[in-house]
PDB file of C-alpha atoms and ligand atoms in Angstrom:
ATOM      1  CA  ASP M1260       0.000   0.000   0.000  1.00  0.00           C
ATOM      2  CA  LEU M1261       1.290   3.442  -0.906  1.00  0.00           C
ATOM      3  CA  LYS M1262      -0.869   5.240   1.617  1.00  0.00           C
ATOM      4  CA  ALA M1263       0.152   5.867   5.198  1.00  0.00           C
ATOM      5  CA  TRP M1264      -1.430   7.473   8.237  1.00  0.00           C
ATOM      6  CA  VAL M1265       0.376   9.565  10.818  1.00  0.00           C
ATOM      7  CA  SER M1266      -1.299  10.178  14.164  1.00  0.00           C
ATOM      8  CA  ILE M1267      -0.655  13.773  15.096  1.00  0.00           C
ATOM      9  CA  MET M1268      -2.719  13.727  18.267  1.00  0.00           C
ATOM     10  CA  TYR M1269      -4.698  11.404  20.503  1.00  0.00           C
ATOM     11  CA  GLY M1270      -7.932  11.785  22.456  1.00  0.00           C
ATOM     12  CA  CYS M1271     -10.740  14.297  22.163  1.00  0.00           C
ATOM     13  CA  ASN M1272     -12.149  17.108  24.304  1.00  0.00           C
ATOM     14  CA  ASN M1273     -15.451  17.548  22.541  1.00  0.00           C
ATOM     15  CA  PHE M1274     -17.984  15.284  24.219  1.00  0.00           C
ATOM     16  CA  CYS M1275     -20.480  15.048  21.386  1.00  0.00           C
ATOM     17  CA  SER M1276     -23.442  13.620  23.258  1.00  0.00           C
ATOM     18  CA  TYR M1277     -23.538  10.331  21.304  1.00  0.00           C
ATOM     19  CA  CYS M1278     -19.817   9.537  21.376  1.00  0.00           C
ATOM     20  CA  ILE M1279     -17.781   7.416  23.733  1.00  0.00           C
ATOM     21  CA  VAL M1280     -14.333   8.435  22.441  1.00  0.00           C
ATOM     22  CA  PRO M1281     -13.490  11.151  25.026  1.00  0.00           C
ATOM     23  CA  TYR M1282     -14.328   8.686  27.827  1.00  0.00           C
ATOM     24  CA  VAL M1283     -12.191   5.879  26.472  1.00  0.00           C
ATOM     25  CA  ARG M1284      -9.318   7.754  24.806  1.00  0.00           C
ATOM     26  CA  GLY M1285      -8.999  10.642  27.257  1.00  0.00           C
ATOM     27  CA  ARG M1286      -8.203  14.293  26.642  1.00  0.00           C
ATOM     28  CA  GLU M1287      -6.377  15.727  23.622  1.00  0.00           C
ATOM     29  CA  ARG M1288      -2.638  15.148  23.493  1.00  0.00           C
ATOM     30  CA  SER M1289      -0.722  16.542  20.520  1.00  0.00           C
ATOM     31  CA  ARG M1290       2.571  15.121  19.336  1.00  0.00           C
ATOM     32  CA  ARG M1291       5.485  17.506  18.913  1.00  0.00           C
ATOM     33  CA  PRO M1292       5.714  18.890  15.358  1.00  0.00           C
ATOM     34  CA  GLU M1293       9.376  17.772  14.977  1.00  0.00           C
ATOM     35  CA  GLU M1294       8.353  14.221  15.787  1.00  0.00           C
ATOM     36  CA  ILE M1295       5.511  14.321  13.242  1.00  0.00           C
ATOM     37  CA  LEU M1296       7.766  15.707  10.534  1.00  0.00           C
ATOM     38  CA  GLU M1297      10.380  13.072  11.233  1.00  0.00           C
ATOM     39  CA  GLU M1298       7.769  10.340  10.840  1.00  0.00           C
ATOM     40  CA  VAL M1299       6.513  11.900   7.597  1.00  0.00           C
ATOM     41  CA  LYS M1300      10.092  12.044   6.237  1.00  0.00           C
ATOM     42  CA  GLY M1301      10.634   8.395   7.205  1.00  0.00           C
ATOM     43  CA  LEU M1302       7.494   7.401   5.314  1.00  0.00           C
ATOM     44  CA  ILE M1303       8.572   9.375   2.240  1.00  0.00           C
ATOM     45  CA  ALA M1304      11.952   7.604   2.353  1.00  0.00           C
ATOM     46  CA  ALA M1305      10.121   4.267   2.600  1.00  0.00           C
ATOM     47  CA  GLY M1306       8.237   5.083  -0.621  1.00  0.00           C
ATOM     48  CA  TYR M1307       4.845   6.242   0.644  1.00  0.00           C
ATOM     49  CA  LYS M1308       3.142   8.721  -1.658  1.00  0.00           C
ATOM     50  CA  ASP M1309      -0.072   9.602   0.085  1.00  0.00           C
ATOM     51  CA  ILE M1310      -0.018  10.544   3.766  1.00  0.00           C
ATOM     52  CA  THR M1311      -3.023  11.287   5.958  1.00  0.00           C
ATOM     53  CA  LEU M1312      -2.564  13.251   9.172  1.00  0.00           C
ATOM     54  CA  LEU M1313      -4.819  11.629  11.717  1.00  0.00           C
ATOM     55  CA  GLY M1314      -6.623  12.676  14.885  1.00  0.00           C
ATOM     56  CA  GLN M1315     -10.142  12.657  16.351  1.00  0.00           C
ATOM     57  CA  ASN M1316     -10.207  16.372  15.707  1.00  0.00           C
ATOM     58  CA  VAL M1317      -7.050  17.518  13.927  1.00  0.00           C
ATOM     59  CA  ASN M1318      -8.325  21.101  13.940  1.00  0.00           C
ATOM     60  CA  SER M1319      -7.714  21.398  17.649  1.00  0.00           C
ATOM     61  CA  TYR M1320      -4.127  20.176  17.283  1.00  0.00           C
ATOM     62  CA  GLY M1321      -1.672  22.111  19.426  1.00  0.00           C
ATOM     63  CA  ARG M1322      -4.075  23.503  22.010  1.00  0.00           C
ATOM     64  CA  ASP M1323      -2.274  21.469  24.635  1.00  0.00           C
ATOM     65  CA  LEU M1324       1.165  22.622  23.396  1.00  0.00           C
ATOM     66  CA  TYR M1325       0.900  26.155  24.726  1.00  0.00           C
ATOM     67  CA  GLY M1326      -1.270  26.967  21.694  1.00  0.00           C
ATOM     68  CA  GLU M1327       1.636  26.865  19.200  1.00  0.00           C
ATOM     69  CA  PRO M1328       2.022  25.608  16.570  1.00  0.00           C
ATOM     70  CA  ARG M1329      -1.566  25.067  15.498  1.00  0.00           C
ATOM     71  CA  PHE M1330      -2.838  22.596  12.936  1.00  0.00           C
ATOM     72  CA  ALA M1331      -2.433  24.907   9.928  1.00  0.00           C
ATOM     73  CA  GLN M1332       1.317  25.083  10.594  1.00  0.00           C
ATOM     74  CA  VAL M1333       1.682  21.317  10.893  1.00  0.00           C
ATOM     75  CA  LEU M1334      -0.340  20.911   7.713  1.00  0.00           C
ATOM     76  CA  ALA M1335       1.979  23.371   5.953  1.00  0.00           C
ATOM     77  CA  LEU M1336       5.017  21.397   7.201  1.00  0.00           C
ATOM     78  CA  ALA M1337       3.541  18.252   5.671  1.00  0.00           C
ATOM     79  CA  GLY M1338       2.619  20.177   2.521  1.00  0.00           C
ATOM     80  CA  ARG M1339       6.240  21.110   1.890  1.00  0.00           C
ATOM     81  CA  SER M1340       7.786  17.876   3.201  1.00  0.00           C
ATOM     82  CA  GLY M1341       8.208  16.473  -0.305  1.00  0.00           C
ATOM     83  CA  VAL M1342       5.418  13.894  -0.138  1.00  0.00           C
ATOM     84  CA  ASP M1343       3.209  13.826  -3.229  1.00  0.00           C
ATOM     85  CA  ARG M1344      -0.136  13.815  -1.464  1.00  0.00           C
ATOM     86  CA  VAL M1345      -1.271  15.021   1.949  1.00  0.00           C
ATOM     87  CA  ARG M1346      -4.718  14.645   3.510  1.00  0.00           C
ATOM     88  CA  PHE M1347      -6.073  15.004   7.021  1.00  0.00           C
ATOM     89  CA  VAL M1348      -8.931  13.593   9.011  1.00  0.00           C
ATOM     90  CA  THR M1349     -11.086  14.318  11.044  1.00  0.00           C
ATOM     91  CA  SER M1350     -11.996  18.005  10.932  1.00  0.00           C
ATOM     92  CA  HIS M1351     -14.561  19.159  13.449  1.00  0.00           C
ATOM     93  CA  PRO M1352     -16.438  22.021  11.727  1.00  0.00           C
ATOM     94  CA  LYS M1353     -16.442  24.146  14.867  1.00  0.00           C
ATOM     95  CA  ASP M1354     -12.618  24.272  14.839  1.00  0.00           C
ATOM     96  CA  LEU M1355     -11.853  24.605  11.124  1.00  0.00           C
ATOM     97  CA  LEU M1356      -9.894  27.857  10.953  1.00  0.00           C
ATOM     98  CA  PRO M1357      -9.295  30.181   7.974  1.00  0.00           C
ATOM     99  CA  GLU M1358      -5.521  29.493   8.280  1.00  0.00           C
ATOM    100  CA  THR M1359      -6.153  25.806   7.594  1.00  0.00           C
ATOM    101  CA  ILE M1360      -8.204  26.620   4.501  1.00  0.00           C
ATOM    102  CA  GLU M1361      -5.413  28.973   3.367  1.00  0.00           C
ATOM    103  CA  ALA M1362      -2.824  26.204   3.810  1.00  0.00           C
ATOM    104  CA  MET M1363      -4.988  23.857   1.733  1.00  0.00           C
ATOM    105  CA  ALA M1364      -5.030  26.391  -1.073  1.00  0.00           C
ATOM    106  CA  ALA M1365      -1.326  27.232  -0.772  1.00  0.00           C
ATOM    107  CA  TYR M1366       0.282  23.780  -1.168  1.00  0.00           C
ATOM    108  CA  ASP M1367      -0.179  21.627  -4.266  1.00  0.00           C
ATOM    109  CA  ALA M1368       0.595  18.534  -2.212  1.00  0.00           C
ATOM    110  CA  ILE M1369      -2.449  19.091   0.000  1.00  0.00           C
ATOM    111  CA  MET M1370      -5.196  17.289  -1.846  1.00  0.00           C
ATOM    112  CA  PRO M1371      -8.452  19.050  -2.820  1.00  0.00           C
ATOM    113  CA  GLN M1372     -10.486  16.811  -0.584  1.00  0.00           C
ATOM    114  CA  LEU M1373     -11.909  17.239   2.902  1.00  0.00           C
ATOM    115  CA  HIS M1374     -13.994  15.137   5.237  1.00  0.00           C
ATOM    116  CA  LEU M1375     -16.241  17.531   7.129  1.00  0.00           C
ATOM    117  CA  PRO M1376     -18.736  15.660   9.317  1.00  0.00           C
ATOM    118  CA  LEU M1377     -22.148  17.309   9.261  1.00  0.00           C
ATOM    119  CA  GLN M1378     -23.971  14.694  11.415  1.00  0.00           C
ATOM    120  CA  SER M1379     -27.315  16.492  11.058  1.00  0.00           C
ATOM    121  CA  GLY M1380     -28.792  19.365   9.088  1.00  0.00           C
ATOM    122  CA  SER M1381     -31.112  20.405  11.926  1.00  0.00           C
ATOM    123  CA  ASP M1382     -29.917  23.052  14.384  1.00  0.00           C
ATOM    124  CA  ARG M1383     -32.085  21.538  17.090  1.00  0.00           C
ATOM    125  CA  ILE M1384     -30.456  18.123  16.686  1.00  0.00           C
ATOM    126  CA  LEU M1385     -26.968  19.627  16.383  1.00  0.00           C
ATOM    127  CA  ARG M1386     -27.543  21.300  19.759  1.00  0.00           C
ATOM    128  CA  ALA M1387     -28.728  18.030  21.292  1.00  0.00           C
ATOM    129  CA  MET M1388     -25.609  16.379  19.849  1.00  0.00           C
ATOM    130  CA  ASN M1389     -23.456  19.086  21.483  1.00  0.00           C
ATOM    131  CA  ARG M1390     -21.721  19.776  18.167  1.00  0.00           C
ATOM    132  CA  SER M1391     -21.223  23.545  18.783  1.00  0.00           C
ATOM    133  CA  TYR M1392     -22.010  24.674  15.237  1.00  0.00           C
ATOM    134  CA  ASP M1393     -25.220  25.295  13.376  1.00  0.00           C
ATOM    135  CA  VAL M1394     -26.188  24.770   9.757  1.00  0.00           C
ATOM    136  CA  GLU M1395     -25.374  28.364   8.848  1.00  0.00           C
ATOM    137  CA  ARG M1396     -21.838  28.123  10.229  1.00  0.00           C
ATOM    138  CA  TYR M1397     -21.334  24.790   8.438  1.00  0.00           C
ATOM    139  CA  LEU M1398     -22.529  26.135   5.084  1.00  0.00           C
ATOM    140  CA  GLY M1399     -20.353  29.213   5.605  1.00  0.00           C
ATOM    141  CA  LEU M1400     -17.318  26.920   5.912  1.00  0.00           C
ATOM    142  CA  VAL M1401     -18.321  25.113   2.732  1.00  0.00           C
ATOM    143  CA  ARG M1402     -18.481  28.471   0.928  1.00  0.00           C
ATOM    144  CA  ASP M1403     -15.056  29.488   2.298  1.00  0.00           C
ATOM    145  CA  LEU M1404     -13.558  26.146   1.265  1.00  0.00           C
ATOM    146  CA  ARG M1405     -14.974  26.417  -2.257  1.00  0.00           C
ATOM    147  CA  ALA M1406     -13.814  30.016  -2.584  1.00  0.00           C
ATOM    148  CA  ALA M1407     -10.249  28.987  -1.650  1.00  0.00           C
ATOM    149  CA  CYS M1408     -10.202  25.599  -3.443  1.00  0.00           C
ATOM    150  CA  PRO M1409     -12.883  25.755  -6.163  1.00  0.00           C
ATOM    151  CA  ASP M1410     -12.543  22.107  -7.140  1.00  0.00           C
ATOM    152  CA  ILE M1411     -12.589  20.682  -3.606  1.00  0.00           C
ATOM    153  CA  SER M1412     -14.417  17.412  -2.977  1.00  0.00           C
ATOM    154  CA  LEU M1413     -16.234  17.147   0.336  1.00  0.00           C
ATOM    155  CA  SER M1414     -17.233  14.024   2.197  1.00  0.00           C
ATOM    156  CA  THR M1415     -19.255  13.756   5.367  1.00  0.00           C
ATOM    157  CA  ASP M1416     -20.800  11.632   8.109  1.00  0.00           C
ATOM    158  CA  ILE M1417     -24.516  11.674   8.800  1.00  0.00           C
ATOM    159  CA  ILE M1418     -26.273  10.122  11.790  1.00  0.00           C
ATOM    160  CA  ILE M1419     -29.844   9.122  11.019  1.00  0.00           C
ATOM    161  CA  GLY M1420     -32.366   8.880  13.839  1.00  0.00           C
ATOM    162  CA  PHE M1421     -30.568  10.678  16.664  1.00  0.00           C
ATOM    163  CA  PRO M1422     -33.007  10.602  19.645  1.00  0.00           C
ATOM    164  CA  GLY M1423     -35.948  12.885  18.917  1.00  0.00           C
ATOM    165  CA  GLU M1424     -35.143  13.404  15.204  1.00  0.00           C
ATOM    166  CA  THR M1425     -38.401  14.319  13.455  1.00  0.00           C
ATOM    167  CA  GLU M1426     -39.253  14.194   9.771  1.00  0.00           C
ATOM    168  CA  GLU M1427     -38.690  17.952   9.693  1.00  0.00           C
ATOM    169  CA  ASP M1428     -35.193  17.588  11.215  1.00  0.00           C
ATOM    170  CA  PHE M1429     -34.392  14.899   8.684  1.00  0.00           C
ATOM    171  CA  GLN M1430     -35.578  17.087   5.830  1.00  0.00           C
ATOM    172  CA  GLY M1431     -33.135  19.719   7.076  1.00  0.00           C
ATOM    173  CA  THR M1432     -30.376  17.126   6.637  1.00  0.00           C
ATOM    174  CA  LEU M1433     -31.561  16.335   3.114  1.00  0.00           C
ATOM    175  CA  ARG M1434     -31.537  20.043   2.251  1.00  0.00           C
ATOM    176  CA  VAL M1435     -27.937  20.530   3.416  1.00  0.00           C
ATOM    177  CA  VAL M1436     -26.844  17.362   1.634  1.00  0.00           C
ATOM    178  CA  GLU M1437     -28.438  18.613  -1.612  1.00  0.00           C
ATOM    179  CA  GLU M1438     -26.899  22.024  -1.223  1.00  0.00           C
ATOM    180  CA  VAL M1439     -23.353  20.843  -0.488  1.00  0.00           C
ATOM    181  CA  GLY M1440     -23.211  17.993  -3.039  1.00  0.00           C
ATOM    182  CA  TYR M1441     -20.858  15.558  -1.300  1.00  0.00           C
ATOM    183  CA  GLY M1442     -18.514  13.315  -3.233  1.00  0.00           C
ATOM    184  CA  GLN M1443     -18.929  10.690  -0.542  1.00  0.00           C
ATOM    185  CA  MET M1444     -21.279  10.284   2.373  1.00  0.00           C
ATOM    186  CA  PHE M1445     -20.939   7.876   5.296  1.00  0.00           C
ATOM    187  CA  ARG M1446     -24.363   7.174   6.758  1.00  0.00           C
ATOM    188  CA  PHE M1447     -25.116   5.610  10.113  1.00  0.00           C
ATOM    189  CA  ILE M1448     -28.354   4.799  11.858  1.00  0.00           C
ATOM    190  CA  TYR M1449     -27.965   6.103  15.408  1.00  0.00           C
ATOM    191  CA  SER M1450     -26.976   3.452  17.890  1.00  0.00           C
ATOM    192  CA  LYS M1451     -26.871   4.013  21.603  1.00  0.00           C
ATOM    193  CA  ARG M1452     -23.492   4.101  23.376  1.00  0.00           C
ATOM    194  CA  PRO M1453     -24.027   3.329  27.068  1.00  0.00           C
ATOM    195  CA  GLY M1454     -22.462   5.965  29.311  1.00  0.00           C
ATOM    196  CA  THR M1455     -23.065   8.865  26.897  1.00  0.00           C
ATOM    197  CA  PRO M1456     -25.665  11.604  27.515  1.00  0.00           C
ATOM    198  CA  ALA M1457     -27.609  10.667  24.363  1.00  0.00           C
ATOM    199  CA  ALA M1458     -28.129   7.141  25.711  1.00  0.00           C
ATOM    200  CA  THR M1459     -30.563   8.530  28.294  1.00  0.00           C
ATOM    201  CA  MET M1460     -32.536  10.676  25.824  1.00  0.00           C
ATOM    202  CA  PRO M1461     -36.022   9.449  24.861  1.00  0.00           C
ATOM    203  CA  ASP M1462     -35.630   7.545  21.633  1.00  0.00           C
ATOM    204  CA  ASP M1463     -38.816   6.161  20.183  1.00  0.00           C
ATOM    205  CA  THR M1464     -38.544   6.508  16.404  1.00  0.00           C
ATOM    206  CA  PRO M1465     -39.733   3.211  14.919  1.00  0.00           C
ATOM    207  CA  ARG M1466     -37.125   1.162  13.118  1.00  0.00           C
ATOM    208  CA  GLU M1467     -39.045   1.221   9.799  1.00  0.00           C
ATOM    209  CA  ILE M1468     -38.878   5.010   9.764  1.00  0.00           C
ATOM    210  CA  LEU M1469     -35.120   4.962  10.351  1.00  0.00           C
ATOM    211  CA  VAL M1470     -34.624   2.457   7.554  1.00  0.00           C
ATOM    212  CA  GLU M1471     -36.781   4.535   5.247  1.00  0.00           C
ATOM    213  CA  ARG M1472     -34.743   7.684   6.070  1.00  0.00           C
ATOM    214  CA  PHE M1473     -31.562   5.730   5.454  1.00  0.00           C
ATOM    215  CA  GLU M1474     -32.815   4.729   2.017  1.00  0.00           C
ATOM    216  CA  ARG M1475     -33.809   8.269   1.091  1.00  0.00           C
ATOM    217  CA  LEU M1476     -30.361   9.492   2.055  1.00  0.00           C
ATOM    218  CA  GLU M1477     -28.763   6.612   0.193  1.00  0.00           C
ATOM    219  CA  LYS M1478     -30.455   7.700  -3.042  1.00  0.00           C
ATOM    220  CA  LEU M1479     -29.213  11.235  -2.597  1.00  0.00           C
ATOM    221  CA  ALA M1480     -25.709   9.993  -1.772  1.00  0.00           C
ATOM    222  CA  GLN M1481     -25.564   7.949  -4.987  1.00  0.00           C
ATOM    223  CA  LYS M1482     -26.855  10.839  -7.043  1.00  0.00           C
ATOM    224  CA  SER M1483     -24.301  13.290  -5.682  1.00  0.00           C
ATOM    225  CA  SER M1484     -21.340  10.855  -5.976  1.00  0.00           C
ATOM    226  CA  LEU M1485     -22.296  10.260  -9.589  1.00  0.00           C
ATOM    227  CA  ALA M1486     -22.628  13.990 -10.274  1.00  0.00           C
ATOM    228  CA  GLU M1487     -19.231  14.641  -8.725  1.00  0.00           C
ATOM    229  CA  ASN M1488     -17.596  11.821 -10.674  1.00  0.00           C
ATOM    230  CA  ARG M1489     -19.198  12.947 -13.922  1.00  0.00           C
ATOM    231  CA  ARG M1490     -17.727  16.407 -13.479  1.00  0.00           C
ATOM    232  CA  GLU M1491     -14.297  14.817 -14.042  1.00  0.00           C
ATOM    233  CA  ILE M1492     -15.184  13.612 -17.550  1.00  0.00           C
ATOM    234  CA  GLY M1493     -12.867  15.250 -20.083  1.00  0.00           C
ATOM    235  CA  ARG M1494     -10.296  16.269 -17.461  1.00  0.00           C
ATOM    236  CA  VAL M1495      -6.777  14.877 -17.241  1.00  0.00           C
ATOM    237  CA  LEU M1496      -6.086  13.712 -13.683  1.00  0.00           C
ATOM    238  CA  PRO M1497      -2.844  12.641 -12.009  1.00  0.00           C
ATOM    239  CA  VAL M1498      -3.502   9.074 -10.885  1.00  0.00           C
ATOM    240  CA  LEU M1499      -1.444   7.246  -8.292  1.00  0.00           C
ATOM    241  CA  VAL M1500      -1.089   3.698  -9.629  1.00  0.00           C
ATOM    242  CA  GLU M1501      -2.010   1.142  -6.961  1.00  0.00           C
ATOM    243  CA  SER M1502      -2.690  -2.193  -8.659  1.00  0.00           C
ATOM    244  CA  ALA M1503      -4.173  -3.966 -11.634  1.00  0.00           C
ATOM    245  CA  SER M1504      -7.954  -4.054 -11.717  1.00  0.00           C
ATOM    246  CA  LYS M1505      -9.272  -7.098  -9.842  1.00  0.00           C
ATOM    247  CA  ARG M1506     -11.299  -8.231 -12.839  1.00  0.00           C
ATOM    248  CA  ASP M1507      -8.827  -7.520 -15.622  1.00  0.00           C
ATOM    249  CA  ALA M1508      -5.029  -7.494 -15.322  1.00  0.00           C
ATOM    250  CA  SER M1509      -4.693  -5.292 -18.406  1.00  0.00           C
ATOM    251  CA  ILE M1510      -6.436  -2.430 -16.616  1.00  0.00           C
ATOM    252  CA  LEU M1511      -4.609  -0.320 -14.089  1.00  0.00           C
ATOM    253  CA  ALA M1512      -6.364   0.898 -10.955  1.00  0.00           C
ATOM    254  CA  GLY M1513      -5.316   3.966  -9.050  1.00  0.00           C
ATOM    255  CA  LYS M1514      -6.471   6.956  -7.086  1.00  0.00           C
ATOM    256  CA  SER M1515      -7.206  10.497  -8.179  1.00  0.00           C
ATOM    257  CA  PRO M1516      -6.334  13.467  -5.948  1.00  0.00           C
ATOM    258  CA  LYS M1517      -9.908  13.308  -4.604  1.00  0.00           C
ATOM    259  CA  LEU M1518      -9.470   9.597  -3.809  1.00  0.00           C
ATOM    260  CA  GLN M1519     -11.741   8.464  -6.626  1.00  0.00           C
ATOM    261  CA  THR M1520     -10.855   5.039  -8.019  1.00  0.00           C
ATOM    262  CA  VAL M1521      -9.641   5.394 -11.607  1.00  0.00           C
ATOM    263  CA  HIS M1522      -9.324   2.619 -14.184  1.00  0.00           C
ATOM    264  CA  ALA M1523      -7.345   2.903 -17.411  1.00  0.00           C
ATOM    265  CA  GLN M1524      -6.485   0.372 -20.112  1.00  0.00           C
ATOM    266  CA  LEU M1525      -2.782  -0.464 -20.405  1.00  0.00           C
ATOM    267  CA  ALA M1526      -1.067  -0.760 -23.785  1.00  0.00           C
ATOM    268  CA  THR M1527      -0.039  -4.351 -24.613  1.00  0.00           C
ATOM    269  CA  ASP M1528       3.638  -3.632 -23.876  1.00  0.00           C
ATOM    270  CA  MET M1529       2.897  -2.132 -20.459  1.00  0.00           C
ATOM    271  CA  CYS M1530       2.993  -3.935 -17.163  1.00  0.00           C
ATOM    272  CA  VAL M1531       1.245  -2.586 -14.106  1.00  0.00           C
ATOM    273  CA  GLU M1532       3.975  -3.886 -11.752  1.00  0.00           C
ATOM    274  CA  ASP M1533       6.462  -1.479 -13.350  1.00  0.00           C
ATOM    275  CA  MET M1534       4.129   1.422 -12.727  1.00  0.00           C
ATOM    276  CA  LEU M1535       3.126   0.825  -9.106  1.00  0.00           C
ATOM    277  CA  GLY M1536       3.593   3.937  -7.022  1.00  0.00           C
ATOM    278  CA  SER M1537       4.032   6.246  -9.971  1.00  0.00           C
ATOM    279  CA  ILE M1538       1.680   9.061 -10.786  1.00  0.00           C
ATOM    280  CA  VAL M1539       0.397   8.904 -14.368  1.00  0.00           C
ATOM    281  CA  ASN M1540      -1.944  11.172 -16.284  1.00  0.00           C
ATOM    282  CA  VAL M1541      -5.315   9.762 -17.205  1.00  0.00           C
ATOM    283  CA  ARG M1542      -7.944  11.487 -19.307  1.00  0.00           C
ATOM    284  CA  VAL M1543     -11.344  10.638 -17.847  1.00  0.00           C
ATOM    285  CA  ASP M1544     -13.755   9.290 -20.481  1.00  0.00           C
ATOM    286  CA  ASP M1545     -16.579   7.994 -18.331  1.00  0.00           C
ATOM    287  CA  ALA M1546     -17.756   7.854 -14.727  1.00  0.00           C
ATOM    288  CA  THR M1547     -20.033   5.743 -12.547  1.00  0.00           C
ATOM    289  CA  THR M1548     -20.989   6.198  -8.896  1.00  0.00           C
ATOM    290  CA  ASN M1549     -17.975   4.141  -7.826  1.00  0.00           C
ATOM    291  CA  TYR M1550     -15.172   4.832 -10.267  1.00  0.00           C
ATOM    292  CA  LEU M1551     -13.806   6.826 -13.187  1.00  0.00           C
ATOM    293  CA  GLN M1552     -12.702   5.258 -16.407  1.00  0.00           C
ATOM    294  CA  GLY M1553     -10.107   6.818 -18.634  1.00  0.00           C
ATOM    295  CA  THR M1554      -7.236   6.632 -21.065  1.00  0.00           C
ATOM    296  CA  LEU M1555      -3.539   7.000 -20.278  1.00  0.00           C
ATOM    297  CA  VAL M1556      -2.087  10.140 -21.842  1.00  0.00           C
TER     298      VAL M1556
HETATM  299 FE1  LIG W2054     -14.744  13.829  19.675  1.00  0.00          FE
HETATM  300 FE2  LIG W2054     -15.515  13.131  17.225  1.00  0.00          FE
HETATM  301 FE3  LIG W2054     -16.474  11.844  19.360  1.00  0.00          FE
HETATM  302 FE4  LIG W2054     -17.250  14.341  18.880  1.00  0.00          FE
HETATM  303  S1  LIG W2054     -17.649  12.571  17.560  1.00  0.00           S
HETATM  304  S2  LIG W2054     -16.610  13.503  20.850  1.00  0.00           S
HETATM  305  S3  LIG W2054     -15.369  15.222  17.997  1.00  0.00           S
HETATM  306  S4  LIG W2054     -14.351  11.887  18.683  1.00  0.00           S
END
């Protein structure tokens, strides 16, 4: 695998009302920036091409280190470390700062892709979840991100059926999802975590309703992934070669900057093994919900 993950911090201070992580992993602890950079350099030397900086909430990196450096500076260090591709996960919307968005725009190595968990598109539910942002703030961030990185691809997490979620709350989620147009959406039906505040909230939405909401969201998710993938048709993308296609050894499979799977036919004298780990240009000819298909250029 050419992708690697570097933990830049551990723990979480946020106490979203449905989540057990702060209880089991403890408070935020950031690693020293020198140590992170050293690990990144080691991974580059070992041949990794795509590095993801990892933390429960990377945007609050550094708060425990006397407030300096903050995440944007660590991201910039990774951006100029020499690695081909840098990503980061997870970004809590309440802590996504303008400096981080500026760093994303400033370094070519920082990929035009961001996972920004929405969880719900209802302010009432967001308050009950203790998420500390509302829909307006979230959509404002999306606008700022698109202004700085016009071609950015956004992914998200949605919880369906948080205790007390009404049809109206759920429609709020559908509206935000339509408006943002996510490339990828991870959907979960709420499940109770004992020991969290949400576990004691009245929760009486029938299962059939939750399943029906899940299916409605699923349809929207497919539609917006397809729309995002189709936007790539006609473009030439740098593709990191990862393997041959599982079904056909004469087709290479790789990843675009936005982490889309890309397939391209190899010429008869080409061998995918010789190309592993290289970044090749592929013109996208067609797209489905799950992958892009193109021609090597
Ligand atoms: Fe922390 Fe994420 Fe859990 Fe919220 S959902 S408490 S930000 S780990």
